[in-house]
Coordinates of C-alpha atoms and ligand atoms in Angstrom, one line a residue:
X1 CA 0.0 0.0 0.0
X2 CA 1.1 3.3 -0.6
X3 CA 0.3 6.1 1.8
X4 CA -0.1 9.9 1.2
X5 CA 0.9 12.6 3.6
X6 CA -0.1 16.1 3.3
X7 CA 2.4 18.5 5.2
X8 CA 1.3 22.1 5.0
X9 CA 4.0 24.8 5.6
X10 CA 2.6 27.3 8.4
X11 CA 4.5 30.0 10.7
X12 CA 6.1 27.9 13.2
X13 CA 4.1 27.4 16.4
X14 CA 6.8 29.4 18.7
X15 CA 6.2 32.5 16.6
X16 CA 4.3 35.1 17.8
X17 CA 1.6 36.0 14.9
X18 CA 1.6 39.7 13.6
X19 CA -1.0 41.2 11.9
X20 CA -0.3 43.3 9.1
X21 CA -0.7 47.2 9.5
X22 CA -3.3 47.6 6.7
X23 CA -5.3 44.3 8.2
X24 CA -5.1 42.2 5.2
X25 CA -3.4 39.3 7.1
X26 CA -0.2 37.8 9.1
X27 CA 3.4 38.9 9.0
X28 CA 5.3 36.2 7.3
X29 CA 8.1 37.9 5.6
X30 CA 11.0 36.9 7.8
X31 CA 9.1 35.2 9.7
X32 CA 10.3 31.2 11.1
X33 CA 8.1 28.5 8.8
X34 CA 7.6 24.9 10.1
X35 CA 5.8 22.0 8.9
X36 CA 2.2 21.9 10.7
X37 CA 2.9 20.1 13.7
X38 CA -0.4 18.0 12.7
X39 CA 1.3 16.3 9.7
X40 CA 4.7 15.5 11.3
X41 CA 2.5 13.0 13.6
X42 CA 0.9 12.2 9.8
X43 CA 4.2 11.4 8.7
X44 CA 5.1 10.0 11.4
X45 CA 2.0 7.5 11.5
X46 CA 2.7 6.3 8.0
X47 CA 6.4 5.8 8.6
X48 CA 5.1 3.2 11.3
X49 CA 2.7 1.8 9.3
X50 CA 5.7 1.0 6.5
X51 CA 8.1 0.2 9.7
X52 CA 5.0 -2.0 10.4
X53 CA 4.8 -3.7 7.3
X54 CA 1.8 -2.2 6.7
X55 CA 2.8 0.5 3.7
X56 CA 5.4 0.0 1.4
X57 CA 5.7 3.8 -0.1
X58 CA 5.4 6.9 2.2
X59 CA 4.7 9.8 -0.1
X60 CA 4.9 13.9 1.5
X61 CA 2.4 16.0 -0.8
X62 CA 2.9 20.1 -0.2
X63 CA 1.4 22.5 -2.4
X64 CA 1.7 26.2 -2.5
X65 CA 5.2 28.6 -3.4
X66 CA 8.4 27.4 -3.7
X67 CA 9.9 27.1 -0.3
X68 CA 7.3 24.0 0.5
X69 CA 10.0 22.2 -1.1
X70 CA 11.7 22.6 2.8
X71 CA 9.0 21.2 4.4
X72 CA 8.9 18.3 2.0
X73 CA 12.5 17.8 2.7
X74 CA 11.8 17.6 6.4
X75 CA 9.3 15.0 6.1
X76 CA 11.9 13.5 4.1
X77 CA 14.4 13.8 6.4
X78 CA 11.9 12.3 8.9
X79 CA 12.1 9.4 6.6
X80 CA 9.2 9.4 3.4
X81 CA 10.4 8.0 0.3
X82 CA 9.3 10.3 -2.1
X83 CA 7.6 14.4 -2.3
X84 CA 5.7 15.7 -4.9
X85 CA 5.3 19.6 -5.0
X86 CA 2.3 21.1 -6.3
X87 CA 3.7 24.3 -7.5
X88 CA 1.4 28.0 -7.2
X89 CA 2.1 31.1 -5.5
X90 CA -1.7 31.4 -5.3
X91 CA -3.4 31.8 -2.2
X92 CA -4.6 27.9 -1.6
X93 CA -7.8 27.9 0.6
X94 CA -9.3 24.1 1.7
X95 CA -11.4 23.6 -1.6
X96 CA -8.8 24.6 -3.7
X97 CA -6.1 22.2 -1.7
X98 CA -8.7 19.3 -1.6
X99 CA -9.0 19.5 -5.6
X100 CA -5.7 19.6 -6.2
X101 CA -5.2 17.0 -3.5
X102 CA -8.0 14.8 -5.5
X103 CA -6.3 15.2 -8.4
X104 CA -2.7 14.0 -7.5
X105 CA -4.7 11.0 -5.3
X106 CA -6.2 9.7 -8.4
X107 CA -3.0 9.9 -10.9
X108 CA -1.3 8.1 -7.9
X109 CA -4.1 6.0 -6.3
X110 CA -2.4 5.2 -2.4
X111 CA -4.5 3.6 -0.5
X112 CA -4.4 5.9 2.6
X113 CA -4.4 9.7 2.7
X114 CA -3.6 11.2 6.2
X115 CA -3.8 15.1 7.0
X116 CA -3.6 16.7 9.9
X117 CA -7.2 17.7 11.5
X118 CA -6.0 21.5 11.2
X119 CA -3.8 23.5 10.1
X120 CA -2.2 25.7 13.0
X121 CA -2.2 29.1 10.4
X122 CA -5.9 29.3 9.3
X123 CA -7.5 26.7 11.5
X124 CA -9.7 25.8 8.6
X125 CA -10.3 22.3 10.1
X126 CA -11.7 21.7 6.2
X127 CA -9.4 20.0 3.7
X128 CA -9.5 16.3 4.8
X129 CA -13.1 16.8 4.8
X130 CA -13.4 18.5 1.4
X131 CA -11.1 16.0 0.0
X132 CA -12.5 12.5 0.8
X133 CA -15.9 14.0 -0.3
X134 CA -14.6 15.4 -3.4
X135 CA -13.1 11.7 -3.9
X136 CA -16.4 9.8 -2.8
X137 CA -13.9 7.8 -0.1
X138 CA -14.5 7.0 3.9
X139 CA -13.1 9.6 6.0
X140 CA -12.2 9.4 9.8
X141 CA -11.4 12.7 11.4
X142 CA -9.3 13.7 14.5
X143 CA -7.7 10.0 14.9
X144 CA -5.9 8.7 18.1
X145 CA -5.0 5.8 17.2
X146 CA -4.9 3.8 13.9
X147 CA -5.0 -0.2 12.9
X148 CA -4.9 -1.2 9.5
X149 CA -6.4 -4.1 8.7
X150 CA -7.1 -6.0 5.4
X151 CA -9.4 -4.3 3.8
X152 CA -10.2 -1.9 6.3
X153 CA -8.8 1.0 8.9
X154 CA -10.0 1.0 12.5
X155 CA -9.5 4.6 13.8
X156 CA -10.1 5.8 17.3
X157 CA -11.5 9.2 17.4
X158 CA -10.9 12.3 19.6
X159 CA -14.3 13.5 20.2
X160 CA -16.3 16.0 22.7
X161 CA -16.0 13.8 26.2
X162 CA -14.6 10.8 25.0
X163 CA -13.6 8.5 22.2
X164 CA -15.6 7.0 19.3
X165 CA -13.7 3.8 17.4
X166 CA -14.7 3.5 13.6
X167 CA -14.6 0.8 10.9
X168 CA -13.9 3.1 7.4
X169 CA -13.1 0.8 4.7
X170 CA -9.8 1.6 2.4
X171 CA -9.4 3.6 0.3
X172 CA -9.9 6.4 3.1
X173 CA -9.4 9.7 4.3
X174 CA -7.5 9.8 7.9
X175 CA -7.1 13.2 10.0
X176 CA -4.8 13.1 12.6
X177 CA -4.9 14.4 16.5
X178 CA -2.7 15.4 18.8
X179 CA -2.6 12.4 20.8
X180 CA -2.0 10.1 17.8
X181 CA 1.8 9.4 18.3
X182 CA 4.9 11.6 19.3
X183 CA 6.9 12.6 15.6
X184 CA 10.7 11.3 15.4
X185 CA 13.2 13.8 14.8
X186 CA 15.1 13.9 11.8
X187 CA 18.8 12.6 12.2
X188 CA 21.6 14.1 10.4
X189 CA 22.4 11.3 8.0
X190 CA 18.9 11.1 7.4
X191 CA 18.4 14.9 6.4
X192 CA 22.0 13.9 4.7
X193 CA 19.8 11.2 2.4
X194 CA 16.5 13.1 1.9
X195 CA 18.6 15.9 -0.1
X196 CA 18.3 13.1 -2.9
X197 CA 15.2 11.9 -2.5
X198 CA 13.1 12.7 -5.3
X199 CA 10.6 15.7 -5.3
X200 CA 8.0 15.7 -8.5
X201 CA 6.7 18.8 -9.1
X202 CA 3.3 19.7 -10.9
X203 CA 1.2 22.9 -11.2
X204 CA -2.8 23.6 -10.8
X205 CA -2.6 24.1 -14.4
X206 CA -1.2 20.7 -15.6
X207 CA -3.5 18.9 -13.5
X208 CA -6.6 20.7 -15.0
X209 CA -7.5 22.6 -11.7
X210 CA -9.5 26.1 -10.9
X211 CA -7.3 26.8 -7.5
X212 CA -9.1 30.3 -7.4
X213 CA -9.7 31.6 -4.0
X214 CA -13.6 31.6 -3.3
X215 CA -13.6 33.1 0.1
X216 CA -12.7 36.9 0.3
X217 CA -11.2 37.6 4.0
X218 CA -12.3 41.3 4.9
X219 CA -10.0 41.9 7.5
X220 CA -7.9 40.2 10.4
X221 CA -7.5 41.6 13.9
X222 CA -5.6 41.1 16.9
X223 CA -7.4 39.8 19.9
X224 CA -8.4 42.7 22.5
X225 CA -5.1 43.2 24.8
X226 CA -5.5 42.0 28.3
X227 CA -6.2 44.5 31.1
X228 CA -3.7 44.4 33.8
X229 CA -5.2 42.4 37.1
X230 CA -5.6 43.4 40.6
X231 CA -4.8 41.5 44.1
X232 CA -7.8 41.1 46.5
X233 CA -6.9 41.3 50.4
X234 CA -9.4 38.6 51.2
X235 CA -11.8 35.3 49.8
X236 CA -14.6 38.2 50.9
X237 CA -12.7 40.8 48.9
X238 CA -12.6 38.2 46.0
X239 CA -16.5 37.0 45.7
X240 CA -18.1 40.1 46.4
X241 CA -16.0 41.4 42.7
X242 CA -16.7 38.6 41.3
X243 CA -20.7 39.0 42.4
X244 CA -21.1 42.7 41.8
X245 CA -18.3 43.9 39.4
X246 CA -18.1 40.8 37.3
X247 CA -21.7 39.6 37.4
X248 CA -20.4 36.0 36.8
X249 CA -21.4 34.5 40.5
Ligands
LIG301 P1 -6.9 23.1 7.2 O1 -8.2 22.5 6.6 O2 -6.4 24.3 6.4 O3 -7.1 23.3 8.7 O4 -5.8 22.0 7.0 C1 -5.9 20.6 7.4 C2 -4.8 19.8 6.8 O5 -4.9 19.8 5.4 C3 -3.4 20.2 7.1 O6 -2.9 19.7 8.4 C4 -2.6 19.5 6.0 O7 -2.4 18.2 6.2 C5 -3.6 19.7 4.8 N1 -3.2 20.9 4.0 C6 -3.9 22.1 4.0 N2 -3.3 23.0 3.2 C7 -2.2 22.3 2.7 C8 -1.1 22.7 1.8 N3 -1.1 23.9 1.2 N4 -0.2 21.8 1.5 C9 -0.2 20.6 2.1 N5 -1.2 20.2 2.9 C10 -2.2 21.0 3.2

């Protein structure tokens, strides 16, 4: 089985956001760019499963400008066979990533497609979604743990106050959560190797997608600034604020 990984580039996780003066967006000239900390535990699940006899071909998928090539290389390094590099400096929202995604996923046909459940930059939660509907497969979102068996995955998932384990068959669409595994780092010989691993690169336009934008984003704002607290002398001090300046007891 072959096993597709999407790994998004995103402003690393340690990086304070900026918002840009006029409003149109984030800082990210300059700014430190990691892969989504959701798809390193995607690549790190499929590298298991081929560790695990289970896969045979891990395969890193990034699209967007050039420098994704880095974070193909990293998942790479972390031990994929192969990248391929869907090549646009386009804005890419979720539609446009699922189509292109569908696209590559049917020239290629792997038998698993893990994503991460989000992307930490514009917390879309959308493209695994969009994609195993645009493909007509199974999906199983926010995954915490993952068995592949003969014909089918059984995926544990994350959900509100407890977890839900699903039969999806295969071919299927697999989000991963937080809690799915810890990622390997990449050692140097390996980062050493994956600077000859193969990248294949492809464009929106030889693979007969519309990657237009269809959302318009009006503006983006930082969150209110915190006011400063206070100290209270006393518990009494403390619940009478919170019963007659808060209101929330
Ligand atoms: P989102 O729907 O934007 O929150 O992203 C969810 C997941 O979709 C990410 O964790 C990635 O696995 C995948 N994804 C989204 N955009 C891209 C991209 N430009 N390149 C590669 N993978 C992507």
């Amino acid at each position: 089985m072959k096993v597709f990984v999407a790994v998004k580039r995103v402003i690393d996780y340690n990086v304070k956001v900026r918002v840009k003066a006029d409003g149109t967006g984030v800082e990210t000239a300059n700014v430190k760019m990691s892969m989504n900390p959701f798809d390193e535990i995607g690549v790190e699940e499929a590298l298991r499963l081929r560790e695990a006899g289970k896969a045979e071909e891990v395969v890193a998928v990034g699209l967007g400008p050039r420098q994704c090539q880095e974070t193909i290389r990293t998942a790479l390094a972390m031990g994929a066979d192969r990248g391929i590099h869907v090549k646009t400096d386009a804005e890419l929202q979720p539609l446009a990533v699922a189509k292109l995604l569908k696209a590559v996923i049917e020239e290629e046909r792997p038998g698993l497609v893990i994503l991460g459940k989000q992307a930490i930059d514009d917390d879309s939660s959308q493209t695994g979604q969009m994609t195993a509907a645009l493909l007509g497969w199974p999906q199983a979102t926010f995954a915490s743990r993952l068995d592949i068996g003969n014909e089918s995955a059984r995926v544990t998932r994350e959900v509100d106050g407890g977890l839900e384990t699903v039969d999806v068959k295969m071919p299927c669409v697999v989000t991963t959560d937080l809690r799915l595994n810890e990622p390997r780092y990449a050692s140097l010989p390996n980062i050493m190797k994956a600077k000859k691993k193969p990248i294949d690169e492809k464009t929106p336009e030889e693979l007969g997608v519309d990657a237009a934008p269809r959302l318009e984003t009006l503006r983006v704002t930082e969150p209110p600034g915190r006011e400063a607290g206070i100290k209270v002398e006393s518990v009494a001090e403390l619940v009478d604020k919170l019963r007659n300046e808060a209101g929330v007891i």
